[in-house]
CSV table of C-alpha atoms in Angstrom, one decimal:
chain,number,residue,atom,x,y,z
A,1,UNK,CA,63.6,-185.2,63.0
A,2,UNK,CA,60.8,-182.7,63.2
A,3,UNK,CA,57.0,-182.8,62.6
A,4,UNK,CA,56.0,-179.5,61.1
A,5,UNK,CA,52.4,-178.3,61.5
A,6,UNK,CA,52.6,-174.8,60.0
A,7,UNK,CA,49.3,-172.9,59.7
A,8,UNK,CA,47.7,-173.7,56.3
A,9,UNK,CA,46.9,-170.0,55.8
A,10,UNK,CA,48.4,-166.9,57.4
A,11,UNK,CA,47.3,-166.5,61.0
A,12,UNK,CA,45.1,-163.5,61.8
A,13,UNK,CA,45.6,-162.1,65.3
A,14,UNK,CA,43.5,-159.6,67.3
A,15,UNK,CA,44.4,-158.3,70.7
A,16,UNK,CA,41.9,-156.0,72.6
A,17,UNK,CA,42.0,-154.6,76.1
A,18,UNK,CA,39.6,-156.1,78.6
A,19,UNK,CA,38.8,-155.3,82.3
A,20,UNK,CA,41.5,-156.7,84.6
A,21,UNK,CA,40.4,-160.0,86.1
A,22,UNK,CA,40.6,-160.4,89.9
A,23,UNK,CA,42.4,-163.8,89.5
A,24,UNK,CA,44.0,-164.6,86.2
A,25,UNK,CA,44.5,-168.3,86.9
A,26,UNK,CA,40.8,-168.7,87.8
A,27,UNK,CA,40.0,-168.1,84.2
A,28,UNK,CA,42.1,-171.0,82.9
A,29,UNK,CA,40.1,-173.7,81.2
A,30,UNK,CA,41.0,-177.4,81.7
A,31,UNK,CA,44.4,-178.4,80.3
A,32,UNK,CA,45.2,-174.8,79.4
A,33,UNK,CA,48.6,-173.1,79.3
A,34,UNK,CA,49.8,-171.1,82.3
A,35,UNK,CA,52.6,-168.6,82.7
A,36,UNK,CA,51.9,-166.7,85.9
A,37,UNK,CA,54.0,-164.9,88.5
A,38,UNK,CA,52.8,-162.7,91.3
A,39,UNK,CA,49.3,-162.9,89.8
A,40,UNK,CA,50.4,-161.5,86.5
A,41,UNK,CA,51.3,-163.1,83.2
A,42,UNK,CA,49.6,-165.2,80.6
A,43,UNK,CA,47.1,-168.0,80.3
A,44,UNK,CA,46.1,-169.6,77.0
A,45,UNK,CA,44.0,-172.4,75.5
A,46,UNK,CA,43.2,-174.0,72.2
A,47,UNK,CA,45.7,-174.6,69.4
A,48,UNK,CA,46.0,-172.7,66.1
A,49,UNK,CA,49.4,-174.1,65.0
A,50,UNK,CA,52.3,-176.0,66.5
A,51,UNK,CA,55.6,-177.7,65.7
A,52,UNK,CA,57.0,-180.8,67.4
A,53,UNK,CA,60.8,-181.2,67.1
A,54,UNK,CA,63.4,-183.6,68.3
A,55,UNK,CA,67.2,-184.0,68.4
A,56,UNK,CA,70.0,-181.6,68.7
A,57,UNK,CA,68.4,-179.0,66.4
A,58,UNK,CA,65.1,-179.0,68.1
A,59,UNK,CA,65.2,-175.4,69.3
A,60,UNK,CA,66.8,-174.1,66.0
A,61,UNK,CA,64.0,-175.8,64.0
A,62,UNK,CA,61.3,-174.3,66.2
A,63,UNK,CA,62.9,-170.9,65.8
A,64,UNK,CA,63.0,-171.2,62.0
A,65,UNK,CA,59.3,-172.3,61.9
A,66,UNK,CA,58.3,-169.5,64.2
A,67,UNK,CA,60.0,-166.9,61.9
A,68,UNK,CA,58.0,-168.3,59.0
A,69,UNK,CA,54.7,-168.1,61.0
A,70,UNK,CA,55.3,-164.6,62.2
A,71,UNK,CA,56.4,-163.3,58.7
A,72,UNK,CA,53.0,-164.1,57.2
A,73,UNK,CA,50.7,-163.3,60.1
A,74,UNK,CA,48.3,-160.4,60.2
A,75,UNK,CA,48.3,-158.8,63.6
A,76,UNK,CA,45.9,-156.2,65.0
A,77,UNK,CA,47.2,-155.2,68.5
A,78,UNK,CA,45.4,-152.5,70.4
A,79,UNK,CA,47.4,-153.0,73.6
A,80,UNK,CA,51.1,-153.4,72.6
A,81,UNK,CA,52.6,-154.7,75.8
A,82,UNK,CA,54.9,-157.7,76.4
A,83,UNK,CA,52.8,-160.8,75.6
A,84,UNK,CA,50.2,-159.2,73.3
A,85,UNK,CA,49.7,-159.9,69.6
A,86,UNK,CA,51.0,-163.2,68.2
A,87,UNK,CA,52.7,-165.4,70.7
A,88,UNK,CA,53.7,-169.1,71.1
A,89,UNK,CA,54.5,-171.2,74.2
A,90,UNK,CA,57.1,-173.9,74.2
A,91,UNK,CA,59.0,-176.4,76.1
A,92,UNK,CA,62.1,-178.5,75.2
A,93,UNK,CA,63.8,-181.6,76.5
A,94,UNK,CA,66.9,-181.4,78.6
A,95,UNK,CA,68.8,-183.8,76.5
A,96,UNK,CA,69.3,-183.9,72.7
A,97,UNK,CA,68.6,-187.6,72.5
A,98,UNK,CA,65.4,-187.5,74.7
A,99,UNK,CA,62.3,-188.8,73.0
A,100,UNK,CA,60.4,-185.9,74.8
A,101,UNK,CA,61.8,-183.6,72.1
A,102,UNK,CA,60.3,-180.1,72.1
A,103,UNK,CA,57.2,-178.2,71.0
A,104,UNK,CA,56.1,-174.7,70.1
A,105,UNK,CA,52.4,-174.1,70.4
A,106,UNK,CA,50.4,-171.2,69.0
A,107,UNK,CA,47.2,-171.1,71.1
A,108,UNK,CA,43.8,-169.9,69.9
A,109,UNK,CA,43.1,-167.7,72.9
A,110,UNK,CA,45.3,-165.8,75.3
A,111,UNK,CA,44.4,-163.7,78.3
A,112,UNK,CA,47.2,-161.5,79.7
A,113,UNK,CA,47.6,-159.2,82.8
A,114,UNK,CA,50.5,-156.9,83.4
A,115,UNK,CA,50.8,-153.7,85.5
A,116,UNK,CA,47.0,-153.4,85.9
A,117,UNK,CA,46.2,-153.7,82.1
A,118,UNK,CA,44.5,-156.9,80.8
A,119,UNK,CA,44.0,-158.1,77.3
A,120,UNK,CA,42.4,-160.8,75.2
A,121,UNK,CA,44.0,-162.2,72.1
A,122,UNK,CA,42.4,-164.4,69.5
A,123,UNK,CA,44.6,-166.2,67.0
A,124,UNK,CA,43.0,-167.9,63.9
A,125,UNK,CA,43.4,-168.6,60.3
A,126,UNK,CA,39.8,-168.0,59.2
A,127,UNK,CA,39.9,-164.2,58.8
A,128,UNK,CA,38.3,-163.5,62.2
A,129,UNK,CA,35.3,-161.7,60.5
A,130,UNK,CA,33.6,-161.7,63.9
A,131,UNK,CA,36.1,-162.5,66.7
A,132,UNK,CA,34.5,-164.3,69.7
A,133,UNK,CA,34.2,-162.5,73.0
A,134,UNK,CA,36.1,-163.8,76.1
A,135,UNK,CA,32.9,-165.2,77.5
A,136,UNK,CA,32.3,-167.1,74.2
A,137,UNK,CA,35.9,-168.4,74.1
A,138,UNK,CA,35.6,-169.7,77.7
A,139,UNK,CA,32.3,-171.3,76.9
A,140,UNK,CA,31.1,-173.7,79.6
A,141,UNK,CA,34.4,-174.2,81.2
A,142,UNK,CA,34.1,-176.3,84.3
A,143,UNK,CA,35.6,-175.2,87.7
A,144,UNK,CA,38.8,-176.9,88.8
A,145,UNK,CA,38.3,-180.4,90.2
A,146,UNK,CA,39.4,-181.4,93.7
A,147,UNK,CA,42.5,-183.6,93.6
A,148,UNK,CA,42.1,-187.3,94.1
A,149,UNK,CA,44.2,-189.1,96.7
A,150,UNK,CA,47.8,-189.2,95.3
A,151,UNK,CA,50.7,-191.4,96.3
A,152,UNK,CA,54.3,-190.6,95.5
A,153,UNK,CA,57.1,-193.1,95.8
A,154,UNK,CA,59.8,-192.4,98.3
A,155,UNK,CA,62.7,-193.0,95.9
A,156,UNK,CA,65.8,-195.1,96.1
A,157,UNK,CA,68.2,-193.4,98.6
A,158,UNK,CA,70.9,-196.0,98.2
A,159,UNK,CA,71.0,-195.7,94.4
A,160,UNK,CA,71.2,-191.9,94.8
A,161,UNK,CA,74.0,-192.1,97.3
A,162,UNK,CA,75.9,-194.4,95.0
A,163,UNK,CA,75.5,-192.0,92.0
A,164,UNK,CA,76.5,-189.0,94.1
A,165,UNK,CA,79.6,-190.7,95.5
A,166,UNK,CA,80.6,-191.8,92.0
A,167,UNK,CA,80.2,-188.2,90.7
A,168,UNK,CA,82.4,-186.9,93.6
A,169,UNK,CA,85.0,-189.5,92.8
A,170,UNK,CA,85.1,-188.4,89.1
A,171,UNK,CA,85.4,-184.8,90.2
A,172,UNK,CA,88.3,-185.7,92.5
A,173,UNK,CA,89.9,-187.5,89.6
A,174,UNK,CA,89.8,-184.3,87.5
A,175,UNK,CA,87.2,-185.5,84.9
A,176,UNK,CA,85.1,-182.4,85.6
A,177,UNK,CA,84.4,-179.6,88.1
A,178,UNK,CA,80.7,-179.9,88.7
A,179,UNK,CA,77.8,-182.1,87.6
A,180,UNK,CA,74.1,-181.8,88.3
A,181,UNK,CA,72.4,-185.1,89.1
A,182,UNK,CA,68.6,-185.4,89.1
A,183,UNK,CA,66.2,-188.0,90.4
A,184,UNK,CA,62.6,-188.8,89.4
A,185,UNK,CA,59.9,-190.2,91.5
A,186,UNK,CA,56.6,-191.7,90.3
A,187,UNK,CA,53.2,-190.4,91.4
A,188,UNK,CA,49.8,-192.0,90.9
A,189,UNK,CA,46.4,-190.6,91.7
A,190,UNK,CA,43.2,-192.5,92.3
A,191,UNK,CA,41.8,-190.5,89.3
A,192,UNK,CA,42.8,-187.8,86.8
A,193,UNK,CA,44.7,-184.8,88.2
A,194,UNK,CA,43.3,-181.4,87.2
A,195,UNK,CA,46.3,-179.3,86.5
A,196,UNK,CA,44.5,-176.1,87.4
A,197,UNK,CA,44.1,-177.2,91.0
A,198,UNK,CA,47.9,-177.9,91.1
A,199,UNK,CA,48.7,-174.5,89.6
A,200,UNK,CA,46.5,-172.6,92.0
A,201,UNK,CA,48.4,-174.2,94.9
A,202,UNK,CA,51.8,-173.6,93.4
A,203,UNK,CA,50.9,-169.9,92.7
A,204,UNK,CA,49.7,-169.4,96.3
A,205,UNK,CA,52.7,-171.1,97.9
A,206,UNK,CA,55.4,-169.7,95.6
A,207,UNK,CA,54.2,-166.3,94.2
A,208,UNK,CA,57.8,-165.3,93.3
A,209,UNK,CA,58.1,-168.3,91.0
A,210,UNK,CA,56.6,-168.8,87.5
A,211,UNK,CA,53.6,-171.1,87.9
A,212,UNK,CA,53.6,-172.8,84.5
A,213,UNK,CA,51.9,-175.5,82.5
A,214,UNK,CA,53.1,-176.0,78.9
A,215,UNK,CA,52.5,-179.2,76.9
A,216,UNK,CA,52.2,-181.5,79.9
A,217,UNK,CA,55.0,-180.0,82.1
A,218,UNK,CA,53.7,-178.3,85.2
A,219,UNK,CA,55.6,-176.6,88.0
A,220,UNK,CA,56.8,-173.5,89.8
A,221,UNK,CA,60.2,-172.5,88.7
A,222,UNK,CA,62.4,-169.8,90.3
A,223,UNK,CA,65.1,-169.8,87.6
A,224,UNK,CA,64.9,-167.4,84.6
A,225,UNK,CA,67.0,-168.7,81.7
A,226,UNK,CA,66.5,-165.6,79.5
A,227,UNK,CA,64.1,-162.7,79.2
A,228,UNK,CA,64.4,-160.6,76.1
A,229,UNK,CA,62.6,-157.3,76.0
A,230,UNK,CA,63.4,-154.6,73.4
A,231,UNK,CA,67.1,-155.4,73.2
A,232,UNK,CA,67.6,-156.0,77.0
A,233,UNK,CA,68.3,-159.5,78.1
A,234,UNK,CA,68.2,-160.8,81.7
A,235,UNK,CA,69.1,-164.2,83.1
A,236,UNK,CA,68.7,-165.2,86.8
A,237,UNK,CA,71.2,-167.8,87.9
A,238,UNK,CA,70.4,-170.0,90.9
A,239,UNK,CA,73.0,-172.5,92.3
A,240,UNK,CA,74.0,-173.2,95.8
A,241,UNK,CA,71.1,-174.2,98.1
A,242,UNK,CA,70.2,-174.6,101.7
A,243,UNK,CA,67.0,-175.6,103.4
A,244,UNK,CA,65.3,-173.1,105.8
A,245,UNK,CA,64.4,-174.0,109.3
A,246,UNK,CA,61.2,-171.9,109.6
A,247,UNK,CA,62.8,-169.9,112.4
A,248,UNK,CA,63.4,-166.3,111.1
A,249,UNK,CA,66.5,-165.6,113.2
A,250,UNK,CA,68.1,-168.9,112.5
A,251,UNK,CA,67.3,-168.6,108.8
A,252,UNK,CA,69.0,-165.2,108.6
A,253,UNK,CA,72.1,-166.9,110.0
A,254,UNK,CA,71.7,-169.7,107.5
A,255,UNK,CA,71.4,-167.3,104.6
A,256,UNK,CA,74.7,-165.6,105.8
A,257,UNK,CA,76.4,-169.0,106.0
A,258,UNK,CA,75.1,-169.8,102.5
A,259,UNK,CA,76.6,-166.6,101.1
A,260,UNK,CA,80.0,-167.5,102.7
A,261,UNK,CA,80.0,-171.2,101.9
A,262,UNK,CA,83.0,-172.0,99.7
A,263,UNK,CA,81.2,-175.1,98.4
A,264,UNK,CA,78.1,-173.3,97.4
A,265,UNK,CA,80.0,-170.3,96.0
A,266,UNK,CA,82.0,-172.6,93.8
A,267,UNK,CA,78.9,-174.3,92.5
A,268,UNK,CA,77.3,-170.9,91.9
A,269,UNK,CA,80.3,-169.4,90.1
A,270,UNK,CA,80.3,-172.2,87.5
A,271,UNK,CA,76.7,-171.4,86.7
A,272,UNK,CA,77.2,-167.7,86.5
A,273,UNK,CA,80.3,-168.1,84.2
A,274,UNK,CA,78.4,-170.4,81.8
A,275,UNK,CA,75.6,-167.9,81.4
A,276,UNK,CA,77.9,-164.8,81.2
A,277,UNK,CA,80.1,-166.3,78.5
A,278,UNK,CA,77.0,-166.9,76.2
A,279,UNK,CA,75.5,-163.5,76.7
A,280,UNK,CA,78.9,-161.8,76.1
A,281,UNK,CA,78.9,-163.2,72.6
A,282,UNK,CA,75.6,-161.4,71.9
A,283,UNK,CA,75.7,-158.3,74.0
A,284,UNK,CA,77.5,-154.9,73.7
A,285,UNK,CA,77.7,-154.9,77.4
A,286,UNK,CA,77.0,-157.5,80.2
A,287,UNK,CA,76.6,-156.6,83.9
A,288,UNK,CA,77.4,-159.3,86.5
A,289,UNK,CA,77.0,-158.3,90.2
A,290,UNK,CA,80.2,-158.7,92.3
A,291,UNK,CA,78.4,-160.8,94.9
A,292,UNK,CA,75.3,-163.1,94.7
A,293,UNK,CA,72.2,-162.4,96.7
A,294,UNK,CA,70.2,-165.0,98.6
A,295,UNK,CA,66.8,-165.8,97.2
A,296,UNK,CA,64.4,-166.9,100.0
A,297,UNK,CA,61.7,-169.4,99.0
A,298,UNK,CA,59.4,-171.4,101.4
A,299,UNK,CA,61.3,-174.7,100.8
A,300,UNK,CA,64.9,-173.6,100.0
A,301,UNK,CA,67.2,-170.6,99.9
A,302,UNK,CA,69.4,-170.1,96.8
A,303,UNK,CA,72.4,-168.1,95.9
A,304,UNK,CA,71.1,-165.9,93.1
A,305,UNK,CA,72.8,-163.6,90.5
A,306,UNK,CA,70.9,-161.6,87.9
A,307,UNK,CA,73.1,-161.3,84.8
A,308,UNK,CA,71.9,-158.5,82.4
A,309,UNK,CA,73.0,-157.3,79.0
A,310,UNK,CA,72.2,-155.1,76.0
A,311,UNK,CA,72.0,-157.1,72.8
A,312,UNK,CA,74.4,-156.0,70.0
A,313,UNK,CA,72.2,-157.6,67.3
A,314,UNK,CA,68.6,-158.8,66.8
A,315,UNK,CA,68.8,-162.1,68.6
A,316,UNK,CA,65.5,-163.8,69.4
A,317,UNK,CA,64.7,-165.4,72.7
A,318,UNK,CA,64.9,-168.8,71.1
A,319,UNK,CA,68.4,-168.1,69.7
A,320,UNK,CA,69.6,-167.3,73.1
A,321,UNK,CA,68.1,-170.2,75.0
A,322,UNK,CA,69.5,-172.6,72.4
A,323,UNK,CA,73.0,-171.4,73.4
A,324,UNK,CA,72.3,-171.0,77.1
A,325,UNK,CA,70.9,-174.5,77.5
A,326,UNK,CA,72.2,-176.5,79.3
A,327,UNK,CA,73.8,-174.1,81.7
A,328,UNK,CA,76.1,-175.3,84.5
A,329,UNK,CA,73.1,-174.8,86.9
A,330,UNK,CA,71.4,-177.9,85.4
A,331,UNK,CA,74.2,-179.8,83.7
A,332,UNK,CA,77.7,-179.0,85.1
A,333,UNK,CA,81.2,-177.9,84.0
A,334,UNK,CA,82.6,-178.6,81.5
A,335,UNK,CA,79.3,-179.1,79.7
A,336,UNK,CA,80.2,-182.2,77.6
A,337,UNK,CA,82.0,-184.0,80.4
A,338,UNK,CA,79.1,-183.3,82.8
A,339,UNK,CA,76.5,-184.5,80.2
A,340,UNK,CA,78.5,-187.7,79.8
A,341,UNK,CA,78.5,-188.3,83.6
A,342,UNK,CA,74.7,-187.6,83.7
A,343,UNK,CA,74.1,-190.2,81.0
A,344,UNK,CA,76.3,-192.6,82.9
A,345,UNK,CA,75.1,-192.2,86.4
A,346,UNK,CA,71.6,-190.7,86.5
A,347,UNK,CA,69.6,-193.7,85.1
A,348,UNK,CA,66.6,-191.6,83.9
A,349,UNK,CA,65.4,-189.7,80.9
A,350,UNK,CA,64.7,-186.2,82.3
A,351,UNK,CA,62.2,-185.6,79.5
A,352,UNK,CA,61.5,-181.8,79.6
A,353,UNK,CA,62.6,-181.4,83.2
A,354,UNK,CA,65.4,-178.9,83.4
A,355,UNK,CA,64.8,-177.9,79.8
A,356,UNK,CA,63.7,-174.4,78.6
A,357,UNK,CA,60.0,-173.5,79.0
A,358,UNK,CA,58.4,-170.2,78.2
A,359,UNK,CA,56.9,-168.0,75.5
A,360,UNK,CA,58.0,-165.9,72.5
A,361,UNK,CA,56.3,-163.1,70.6
A,362,UNK,CA,56.4,-162.1,66.9
A,363,UNK,CA,59.4,-159.7,67.5
A,364,UNK,CA,61.4,-162.5,69.1
A,365,UNK,CA,61.0,-161.1,72.6
A,366,UNK,CA,59.9,-163.5,75.3
A,367,UNK,CA,60.5,-165.1,78.7
A,368,UNK,CA,62.0,-168.5,79.2
A,369,UNK,CA,62.8,-170.3,82.4
A,370,UNK,CA,64.3,-173.6,83.3
A,371,UNK,CA,61.6,-176.2,83.9
A,372,UNK,CA,62.5,-176.9,87.6
A,373,UNK,CA,60.3,-177.9,90.6
A,374,UNK,CA,58.1,-179.6,88.1
A,375,UNK,CA,56.2,-182.7,87.2
A,376,UNK,CA,55.6,-184.4,83.9
A,377,UNK,CA,52.0,-185.5,83.3
A,378,UNK,CA,51.6,-188.8,81.5
A,379,UNK,CA,50.1,-187.9,78.1
A,380,UNK,CA,48.0,-191.0,78.0
A,381,UNK,CA,46.9,-191.1,81.7
A,382,UNK,CA,46.4,-187.9,83.7
A,383,UNK,CA,46.5,-189.8,86.9
A,384,UNK,CA,50.2,-190.6,86.5
A,385,UNK,CA,53.1,-188.2,86.8
A,386,UNK,CA,56.9,-188.1,87.3
A,387,UNK,CA,58.3,-185.5,89.8
A,388,UNK,CA,61.9,-184.3,89.5
A,389,UNK,CA,64.6,-182.7,91.6
A,390,UNK,CA,68.3,-182.1,90.9
A,391,UNK,CA,71.4,-181.1,92.9
A,392,UNK,CA,74.7,-179.6,91.9
A,393,UNK,CA,77.6,-181.9,92.9
A,394,UNK,CA,81.1,-180.5,93.5
A,395,UNK,CA,84.1,-181.9,95.2
A,396,UNK,CA,82.9,-180.9,98.7
A,397,UNK,CA,79.4,-182.5,98.2
A,398,UNK,CA,78.1,-185.2,100.6
A,399,UNK,CA,75.5,-187.8,99.5
A,400,UNK,CA,73.3,-187.3,102.6
A,401,UNK,CA,73.2,-183.6,102.3
A,402,UNK,CA,72.4,-183.8,98.6
A,403,UNK,CA,69.5,-186.2,99.3
A,404,UNK,CA,68.1,-183.7,101.8
A,405,UNK,CA,68.4,-181.0,99.2
A,406,UNK,CA,66.6,-183.0,96.6
A,407,UNK,CA,63.8,-183.8,99.1
A,408,UNK,CA,63.4,-180.0,99.7
A,409,UNK,CA,63.2,-179.4,95.9
A,410,UNK,CA,60.5,-182.1,95.6
A,411,UNK,CA,58.4,-180.3,98.3
A,412,UNK,CA,56.6,-177.8,96.0
A,413,UNK,CA,55.1,-180.4,93.8
A,414,UNK,CA,54.4,-182.8,96.7
A,415,UNK,CA,52.6,-180.1,98.6
A,416,UNK,CA,50.6,-178.9,95.6
A,417,UNK,CA,49.5,-182.5,94.9
A,418,UNK,CA,48.6,-183.0,98.6
A,419,UNK,CA,50.4,-186.3,98.2
A,420,UNK,CA,51.3,-189.0,100.7
A,421,UNK,CA,54.7,-190.7,100.4
A,422,UNK,CA,54.5,-194.4,99.5
A,423,UNK,CA,57.0,-197.1,99.0
């Protein structure tokens, strides 16, 4: 079931060039939308239209709605770069049955920065006889608030070990090859959490990740599900993880060991294959490197493969992510068997964690990641959150090692929140 909130009149869009800001995130008003990597990207606020969807067709329904909105919009774009003109931001639940569903939001204001050029977009349905300036749109936006004291629960290690052991047993019995199990921990602040303060910390600590906030999901994700840009599609697959030591020489050895690890290579190959098979159905050609690289992040090192292709037809970013999700990197192999094991063993509703999050423009191009290293902010109480981490389980996995990996993956959000670990 979906709730449609189409614009009552055709949207009118105006994009103009502006001086490049020194700090894009610093402009973000409270509860705004963020999509920033290496200081570049998009921020947005306000709402001109949206759709909320649910169920197995949630992405298809959002895509159909977006096509109707873009078909009737009047766009005046003086900049013509990726992210200018009419755009929408979205996030979708991991599971079809999740009450978290999905949403696609058309903001009222967008500021973008890419390759030294900056722009300001206003999206409205009133004709924009006199579009506001950026200063007018920002109004009296307050500066980001200092975070209150925040406590995060430690999590149930015994329950996690039991779930991982059961998954390994099922893999050994031949039910499936790989399953990704996730855990969620509750966090509570002594007052509301200003997401801008969290984003600033994430962007500073993890500049190579996408620091995002879309419809209550905030995080710094390293994994690109699909970027579509004028017929070119790219997907960055991450699977196979090791925790760095902080010693540069030792970590070079650890990276080499990760690249040779049969357990991690097996896990990674399942994820690469799941993405490649989808892209092959839409592309005239697909390029897959012979060997994965090692992506170094402050908290973990990942095996990484960038799969690229040239689209053979006019597929939108939403069409592709609907088929790419869930990849083996966040679900497992075979997909249906892994999803069943997740439902049986995990014991949580992931919400929009590990689901697609990103943006799309009027041409269907856009950038969508997997919502990892993230937290879900309670819609009714901004002092409460759930933090998530997941691990790929294969036959050679060990419960203690997977617990340590999940702890490493919780670190970005814990650090950004300045949280203490409670019981």
